[in-house]
CSV table of C-alpha atoms in Angstrom, one decimal:
chain,number,residue,atom,x,y,z
A,1,MET,CA,0.0,-0.1,-0.1
A,2,ASN,CA,1.1,3.6,-0.6
A,3,TYR,CA,0.6,6.3,2.0
A,4,ASN,CA,0.5,10.1,1.7
A,5,ILE,CA,0.6,12.8,4.5
A,6,LEU,CA,-2.9,14.4,4.6
A,7,GLY,CA,-2.3,18.3,3.9
A,8,ASN,CA,-0.9,20.1,7.0
A,9,SER,CA,-1.2,17.2,9.2
A,10,ASN,CA,0.9,14.5,10.2
A,11,LEU,CA,-1.5,11.8,9.4
A,12,ASP,CA,0.1,9.4,7.2
A,13,ILE,CA,-2.9,7.8,5.5
A,14,SER,CA,-3.3,4.9,2.9
A,15,GLU,CA,-4.2,6.2,-0.6
A,16,ILE,CA,-7.1,3.7,-0.5
A,17,ALA,CA,-9.4,4.7,2.4
A,18,PHE,CA,-12.2,2.6,3.5
A,19,GLY,CA,-15.7,4.4,3.0
A,20,CYS,CA,-17.7,2.9,5.6
A,21,MET,CA,-21.1,4.2,4.4
A,22,SER,CA,-21.1,1.2,2.2
A,23,LEU,CA,-21.1,-1.4,4.9
A,24,GLY,CA,-24.2,-3.7,5.2
A,25,SER,CA,-26.0,-4.6,8.4
A,26,ASN,CA,-24.2,-7.7,9.5
A,27,ALA,CA,-21.9,-6.5,12.3
A,28,THR,CA,-19.7,-9.6,12.2
A,29,GLU,CA,-19.2,-9.5,8.5
A,30,ASN,CA,-18.3,-5.8,8.8
A,31,GLU,CA,-15.8,-6.4,11.5
A,32,THR,CA,-14.0,-9.1,9.6
A,33,LEU,CA,-14.0,-6.9,6.5
A,34,ILE,CA,-12.5,-3.9,8.3
A,35,LYS,CA,-9.8,-6.2,10.0
A,36,GLN,CA,-8.9,-7.7,6.6
A,37,ALA,CA,-8.5,-4.1,5.1
A,38,LEU,CA,-5.9,-3.3,8.0
A,39,ASP,CA,-4.3,-6.6,7.2
A,40,LYS,CA,-4.0,-5.3,3.7
A,41,GLY,CA,-2.4,-2.0,4.6
A,42,ILE,CA,-5.5,0.3,4.5
A,43,ASN,CA,-5.3,2.4,7.6
A,44,PHE,CA,-7.7,5.2,6.8
A,45,PHE,CA,-11.5,4.7,7.8
A,46,ASP,CA,-14.0,7.3,7.1
A,47,THR,CA,-17.7,7.3,8.6
A,48,ALA,CA,-20.2,9.8,9.7
A,49,ASP,CA,-22.4,10.3,12.6
A,50,LEU,CA,-25.3,10.5,10.0
A,51,TYR,CA,-24.8,6.8,8.8
A,52,GLN,CA,-27.3,4.5,10.2
A,53,HIS,CA,-28.2,6.8,13.0
A,54,GLY,CA,-24.9,6.3,14.5
A,55,GLU,CA,-24.6,2.6,14.1
A,56,ASN,CA,-21.9,2.9,11.6
A,57,GLU,CA,-19.6,4.7,14.0
A,58,ARG,CA,-20.4,2.0,16.6
A,59,GLN,CA,-19.5,-0.9,14.2
A,60,LEU,CA,-16.1,0.6,13.1
A,61,GLY,CA,-15.3,1.5,16.8
A,62,ALA,CA,-16.1,-2.3,17.7
A,63,ALA,CA,-14.0,-3.5,14.9
A,64,LEU,CA,-10.9,-1.5,15.7
A,65,LYS,CA,-11.2,-1.8,19.3
A,66,ASP,CA,-8.0,-4.0,19.7
A,67,ARG,CA,-6.2,-2.3,16.8
A,68,ARG,CA,-7.0,1.5,17.5
A,69,ASN,CA,-3.2,2.3,17.1
A,70,GLU,CA,-3.1,0.9,13.6
A,71,ALA,CA,-5.9,3.1,12.4
A,72,ILE,CA,-6.7,6.6,11.3
A,73,ILE,CA,-10.5,7.4,12.1
A,74,ALA,CA,-12.5,10.2,10.4
A,75,THR,CA,-15.9,10.9,11.2
A,76,LYS,CA,-18.4,13.8,10.3
A,77,VAL,CA,-20.8,16.2,11.8
A,78,GLY,CA,-23.4,18.9,10.9
A,79,ASN,CA,-26.4,16.6,9.9
A,80,GLN,CA,-28.7,16.4,13.0
A,81,TRP,CA,-31.4,13.5,13.0
A,82,ARG,CA,-35.0,14.6,13.9
A,83,ASN,CA,-36.3,13.1,17.0
A,84,ASP,CA,-38.9,11.1,15.1
A,85,GLY,CA,-36.3,9.7,12.7
A,86,SER,CA,-38.0,11.1,9.6
A,87,GLY,CA,-34.8,12.7,8.3
A,88,TRP,CA,-32.3,15.2,9.5
A,89,ASP,CA,-31.6,19.0,9.3
A,90,TRP,CA,-28.5,21.0,8.7
A,91,ASN,CA,-27.0,22.3,12.2
A,92,PRO,CA,-23.6,23.4,12.1
A,93,SER,CA,-24.0,25.3,15.2
A,94,PRO,CA,-21.0,25.2,17.7
A,95,GLU,CA,-23.4,24.0,20.5
A,96,TYR,CA,-24.4,20.9,18.4
A,97,ILE,CA,-20.8,20.3,17.4
A,98,VAL,CA,-19.6,20.1,21.0
A,99,LYS,CA,-22.3,17.8,21.8
A,100,ALA,CA,-22.1,15.8,18.6
A,101,VAL,CA,-18.4,15.3,19.1
A,102,GLU,CA,-18.9,13.6,22.4
A,103,ASP,CA,-21.6,11.3,21.1
A,104,SER,CA,-19.2,10.1,18.3
A,105,LEU,CA,-16.4,9.5,20.7
A,106,ARG,CA,-18.8,7.4,22.8
A,107,ARG,CA,-20.1,5.3,19.7
A,108,LEU,CA,-16.6,5.0,18.4
A,109,GLY,CA,-15.2,3.9,21.8
A,110,VAL,CA,-12.2,6.1,21.5
A,111,GLU,CA,-10.6,9.0,23.3
A,112,TYR,CA,-9.9,11.1,20.2
A,113,ILE,CA,-10.9,11.5,16.5
A,114,ASP,CA,-8.1,11.7,14.0
A,115,LEU,CA,-9.9,13.9,11.5
A,116,TYR,CA,-13.2,15.5,12.3
A,117,GLN,CA,-15.0,16.9,9.2
A,118,LEU,CA,-17.9,19.3,8.8
A,119,HIS,CA,-20.5,17.2,6.7
A,120,GLY,CA,-21.5,19.7,4.2
A,121,GLY,CA,-21.5,23.6,4.5
A,122,THR,CA,-23.2,26.7,3.2
A,123,MET,CA,-22.3,30.4,2.9
A,124,GLU,CA,-24.8,31.3,5.6
A,125,ASP,CA,-23.0,29.1,8.2
A,126,PRO,CA,-21.2,30.8,11.1
A,127,ILE,CA,-17.8,29.8,9.6
A,128,ASP,CA,-15.6,31.6,12.1
A,129,ASP,CA,-17.5,30.2,15.1
A,130,ILE,CA,-17.3,26.6,13.7
A,131,VAL,CA,-13.5,26.8,13.1
A,132,ASP,CA,-13.1,28.1,16.7
A,133,THR,CA,-15.1,25.2,18.0
A,134,PHE,CA,-12.9,22.6,15.9
A,135,GLU,CA,-9.7,24.5,17.1
A,136,GLN,CA,-11.0,24.2,20.9
A,137,LEU,CA,-11.7,20.6,20.4
A,138,GLN,CA,-7.9,20.2,19.1
A,139,HIS,CA,-6.7,21.9,22.1
A,140,GLN,CA,-8.8,19.5,24.4
A,141,GLY,CA,-7.5,16.7,22.6
A,142,LYS,CA,-10.7,15.4,21.4
A,143,ILE,CA,-10.1,15.6,17.7
A,144,ARG,CA,-6.4,15.8,15.9
A,145,TYR,CA,-7.4,17.6,12.9
A,146,TYR,CA,-10.4,18.9,11.0
A,147,GLY,CA,-11.5,19.4,7.4
A,148,ILE,CA,-14.8,19.8,5.5
A,149,SER,CA,-16.8,17.5,3.1
A,150,SER,CA,-18.1,19.8,0.2
A,151,ILE,CA,-18.4,20.2,-3.4
A,152,ARG,CA,-19.4,23.9,-3.1
A,153,PRO,CA,-16.3,26.1,-4.6
A,154,ASN,CA,-17.6,29.3,-2.7
A,155,VAL,CA,-17.7,27.4,0.8
A,156,ILE,CA,-14.4,25.7,0.1
A,157,LYS,CA,-12.8,29.1,-0.8
A,158,GLU,CA,-14.0,30.7,2.6
A,159,TRP,CA,-12.8,27.8,4.5
A,160,VAL,CA,-9.3,28.0,2.8
A,161,GLN,CA,-9.2,31.7,3.9
A,162,ARG,CA,-10.5,31.4,7.3
A,163,SER,CA,-9.4,28.1,8.6
A,164,ASN,CA,-6.3,25.8,9.2
A,165,MET,CA,-8.2,22.8,7.9
A,166,SER,CA,-6.2,19.8,7.0
A,167,SER,CA,-8.5,18.1,4.4
A,168,VAL,CA,-11.5,18.7,1.9
A,169,MET,CA,-13.6,15.7,0.9
A,170,MET,CA,-15.1,16.1,-2.6
A,171,GLN,CA,-16.5,14.0,-5.4
A,172,TYR,CA,-14.0,13.5,-8.2
A,173,SER,CA,-13.8,11.2,-11.0
A,174,LEU,CA,-13.6,11.0,-15.0
A,175,LEU,CA,-17.1,11.7,-15.1
A,176,ASP,CA,-16.8,14.6,-12.5
A,177,ARG,CA,-13.9,16.6,-13.4
A,178,ARG,CA,-15.4,19.8,-11.9
A,179,PRO,CA,-12.6,20.0,-9.2
A,180,GLU,CA,-9.9,20.4,-11.7
A,181,GLU,CA,-11.0,23.8,-12.8
A,182,ASP,CA,-9.7,25.6,-9.7
A,183,MET,CA,-10.3,23.7,-6.7
A,184,LEU,CA,-7.7,21.2,-7.0
A,185,PRO,CA,-4.8,23.9,-7.7
A,186,LEU,CA,-6.3,26.0,-4.9
A,187,LEU,CA,-6.2,23.2,-2.3
A,188,ASN,CA,-2.8,21.9,-3.6
A,189,LYS,CA,-1.3,25.5,-3.3
A,190,HIS,CA,-2.5,25.8,0.3
A,191,ASN,CA,-1.3,22.4,1.3
A,192,ILE,CA,-4.9,21.1,2.0
A,193,GLY,CA,-5.2,17.3,1.3
A,194,VAL,CA,-8.0,16.2,-0.9
A,195,LEU,CA,-10.0,13.1,-0.1
A,196,ALA,CA,-11.8,12.1,-3.2
A,197,ARG,CA,-15.0,10.0,-3.3
A,198,GLY,CA,-17.1,8.7,-6.0
A,199,SER,CA,-14.2,7.9,-8.3
A,200,VAL,CA,-15.9,5.0,-10.2
A,201,ALA,CA,-19.2,7.3,-10.6
A,202,LYS,CA,-21.7,4.9,-9.1
A,203,GLY,CA,-20.2,2.0,-10.9
A,204,LEU,CA,-20.5,3.5,-14.3
A,205,LEU,CA,-16.8,3.4,-14.7
A,206,ALA,CA,-16.6,-0.2,-13.6
A,207,GLY,CA,-19.1,-2.1,-15.8
A,208,LYS,CA,-22.4,-0.7,-15.0
A,209,PRO,CA,-24.6,-0.2,-17.9
A,210,ALA,CA,-24.4,3.3,-19.2
A,211,GLU,CA,-27.1,5.9,-18.1
A,212,PRO,CA,-26.8,9.9,-17.7
A,213,TYR,CA,-24.5,11.1,-15.2
A,214,LEU,CA,-24.4,14.9,-14.2
A,215,ASN,CA,-24.4,16.8,-17.5
A,216,TYR,CA,-23.2,13.8,-19.5
A,217,SER,CA,-25.7,11.8,-21.7
A,218,ALA,CA,-25.7,7.9,-21.6
A,219,THR,CA,-23.9,7.9,-24.8
A,220,GLU,CA,-21.0,10.2,-23.4
A,221,VAL,CA,-20.9,8.0,-20.1
A,222,GLY,CA,-20.6,4.7,-22.3
A,223,LYS,CA,-17.8,6.5,-24.3
A,224,MET,CA,-15.7,7.2,-21.2
A,225,ALA,CA,-16.5,3.9,-19.8
A,226,ASN,CA,-15.0,2.2,-23.1
A,227,ALA,CA,-12.0,4.2,-22.8
A,228,VAL,CA,-11.4,3.2,-19.2
A,229,LEU,CA,-11.8,-0.4,-20.2
A,230,LYS,CA,-9.5,0.1,-23.2
A,231,PHE,CA,-6.7,1.5,-20.9
A,232,SER,CA,-7.3,-1.3,-18.5
A,233,GLU,CA,-6.9,-4.4,-20.4
A,234,GLY,CA,-3.9,-6.5,-19.3
A,235,LYS,CA,-3.0,-3.9,-16.7
A,236,ARG,CA,-5.7,-3.5,-14.2
A,237,THR,CA,-9.6,-3.5,-13.7
A,238,PRO,CA,-11.6,-0.7,-14.9
A,239,ALA,CA,-12.4,0.4,-11.3
A,240,GLN,CA,-8.6,0.2,-10.7
A,241,THR,CA,-8.0,2.6,-13.9
A,242,ALA,CA,-10.5,5.1,-12.5
A,243,LEU,CA,-8.8,5.1,-9.2
A,244,CYS,CA,-5.4,5.5,-10.9
A,245,TYR,CA,-6.8,8.6,-12.9
A,246,ILE,CA,-7.9,10.6,-9.6
A,247,LEU,CA,-4.9,9.4,-7.7
A,248,GLY,CA,-2.7,11.0,-10.3
A,249,GLU,CA,-3.7,14.6,-9.2
A,250,PRO,CA,-1.1,15.9,-6.8
A,251,ALA,CA,-3.7,17.3,-4.6
A,252,VAL,CA,-5.6,14.1,-4.0
A,253,ARG,CA,-4.1,12.4,-0.9
A,254,ALA,CA,-6.6,9.3,-0.9
A,255,ALA,CA,-9.4,7.8,-2.7
A,256,VAL,CA,-12.3,7.0,-0.5
A,257,VAL,CA,-13.8,3.7,-1.8
A,258,GLY,CA,-17.1,2.1,-0.6
A,259,ILE,CA,-16.3,-1.3,0.5
A,260,ARG,CA,-18.9,-3.9,1.2
A,261,THR,CA,-17.5,-7.1,0.0
A,262,LEU,CA,-14.2,-9.0,0.3
A,263,THR,CA,-14.0,-8.8,-3.5
A,264,GLN,CA,-14.2,-5.0,-3.6
A,265,LEU,CA,-11.6,-5.1,-0.8
A,266,GLU,CA,-9.2,-7.1,-2.7
A,267,GLU,CA,-9.6,-5.1,-5.9
A,268,ALA,CA,-9.0,-1.6,-4.0
A,269,ALA,CA,-6.3,-2.8,-1.8
A,270,GLY,CA,-4.6,-4.2,-4.9
A,271,LEU,CA,-4.3,-1.3,-6.7
A,272,PRO,CA,-0.6,-0.4,-5.9
A,273,ALA,CA,0.4,-3.9,-7.2
A,274,THR,CA,-1.0,-3.1,-10.8
A,275,THR,CA,0.9,-1.3,-13.7
A,276,PRO,CA,0.7,2.3,-13.1
A,277,LEU,CA,-1.3,4.6,-15.1
A,278,THR,CA,1.2,6.9,-17.1
A,279,SER,CA,0.9,10.6,-17.3
A,280,ALA,CA,0.2,10.3,-21.1
A,281,ASP,CA,-2.4,7.6,-20.4
A,282,ARG,CA,-4.1,10.0,-17.9
A,283,LEU,CA,-4.2,12.8,-20.5
A,284,LEU,CA,-5.7,10.8,-23.1
A,285,LEU,CA,-8.3,9.5,-20.9
A,286,GLY,CA,-9.1,13.2,-19.9
A,287,TYR,CA,-9.6,14.0,-23.7
A,288,GLU,CA,-12.3,11.6,-24.3
A,289,LEU,CA,-14.9,14.0,-22.9
A,290,VAL,CA,-14.9,17.8,-22.4
A,291,ALA,CA,-14.4,18.5,-18.8
A,292,ASN,CA,-17.4,19.6,-16.8
A,293,TYR,CA,-17.6,22.6,-14.4
A,294,TYR,CA,-19.4,23.7,-11.4
A,295,ASP,CA,-22.4,25.8,-12.5
A,296,GLN,CA,-23.6,26.5,-9.1
A,297,HIS,CA,-22.2,27.8,-5.8
A,298,ARG,CA,-19.3,29.6,-7.6
């Protein structure tokens, strides 16, 4: 496995991160899968208090209980479940964050969280107050570093200017190249690590039948999927090629991969052993479609 330092932190994270949102409901199977991931060199696990009403955090914490020192745990805050369980509301208030971090620590069964992320973000948020709260939690030793999970350029720019965040999680793939316009260069310039999710575009780059995606038609999606397949032959799986593309971007420190089965784990963890995607290959793949751009929240 390859490892990268995450932005301005000292977190040495595996370039393949385990996205826990995809875990199923069988706690025993999940525990086995998480421990197998550790055995294969994956040390970065991403969850959120939102997932399964906190059950995702509980299962991750239980699986890592005896191997906490081998793992880097990231979770998220900001989406508050309603009391009746009918859905959730956006609540980035400092008061809620202070309560939520205690709940996450308890569910995870840990004394500290390695990376605490705001699970979204708007221009109307009290950003300075949120940053102050995160930094207080750092000083208290409850979190080591903080970041945000967002695809809104205007929000990301505000956080770059007004915080000392270590990371931004965002969607990025060959079918979603919106971050390439200015977000990736900006974050790389400021030494803020990018955690890329959605690298196989809901499976459309890994064998799923073509359908419209973002601004691309099904025909265009099929064209890119065929290109990925062509560049994969004899070297790696299409999913691995899709991962290679986004990991070739200097700002990206890890690909957050949704893992639910041993087959998916082996494919993701096996990426470092495959033939690398060359810079020329990466350029040629990018030429297949006109890159898309953010048309909102600019």
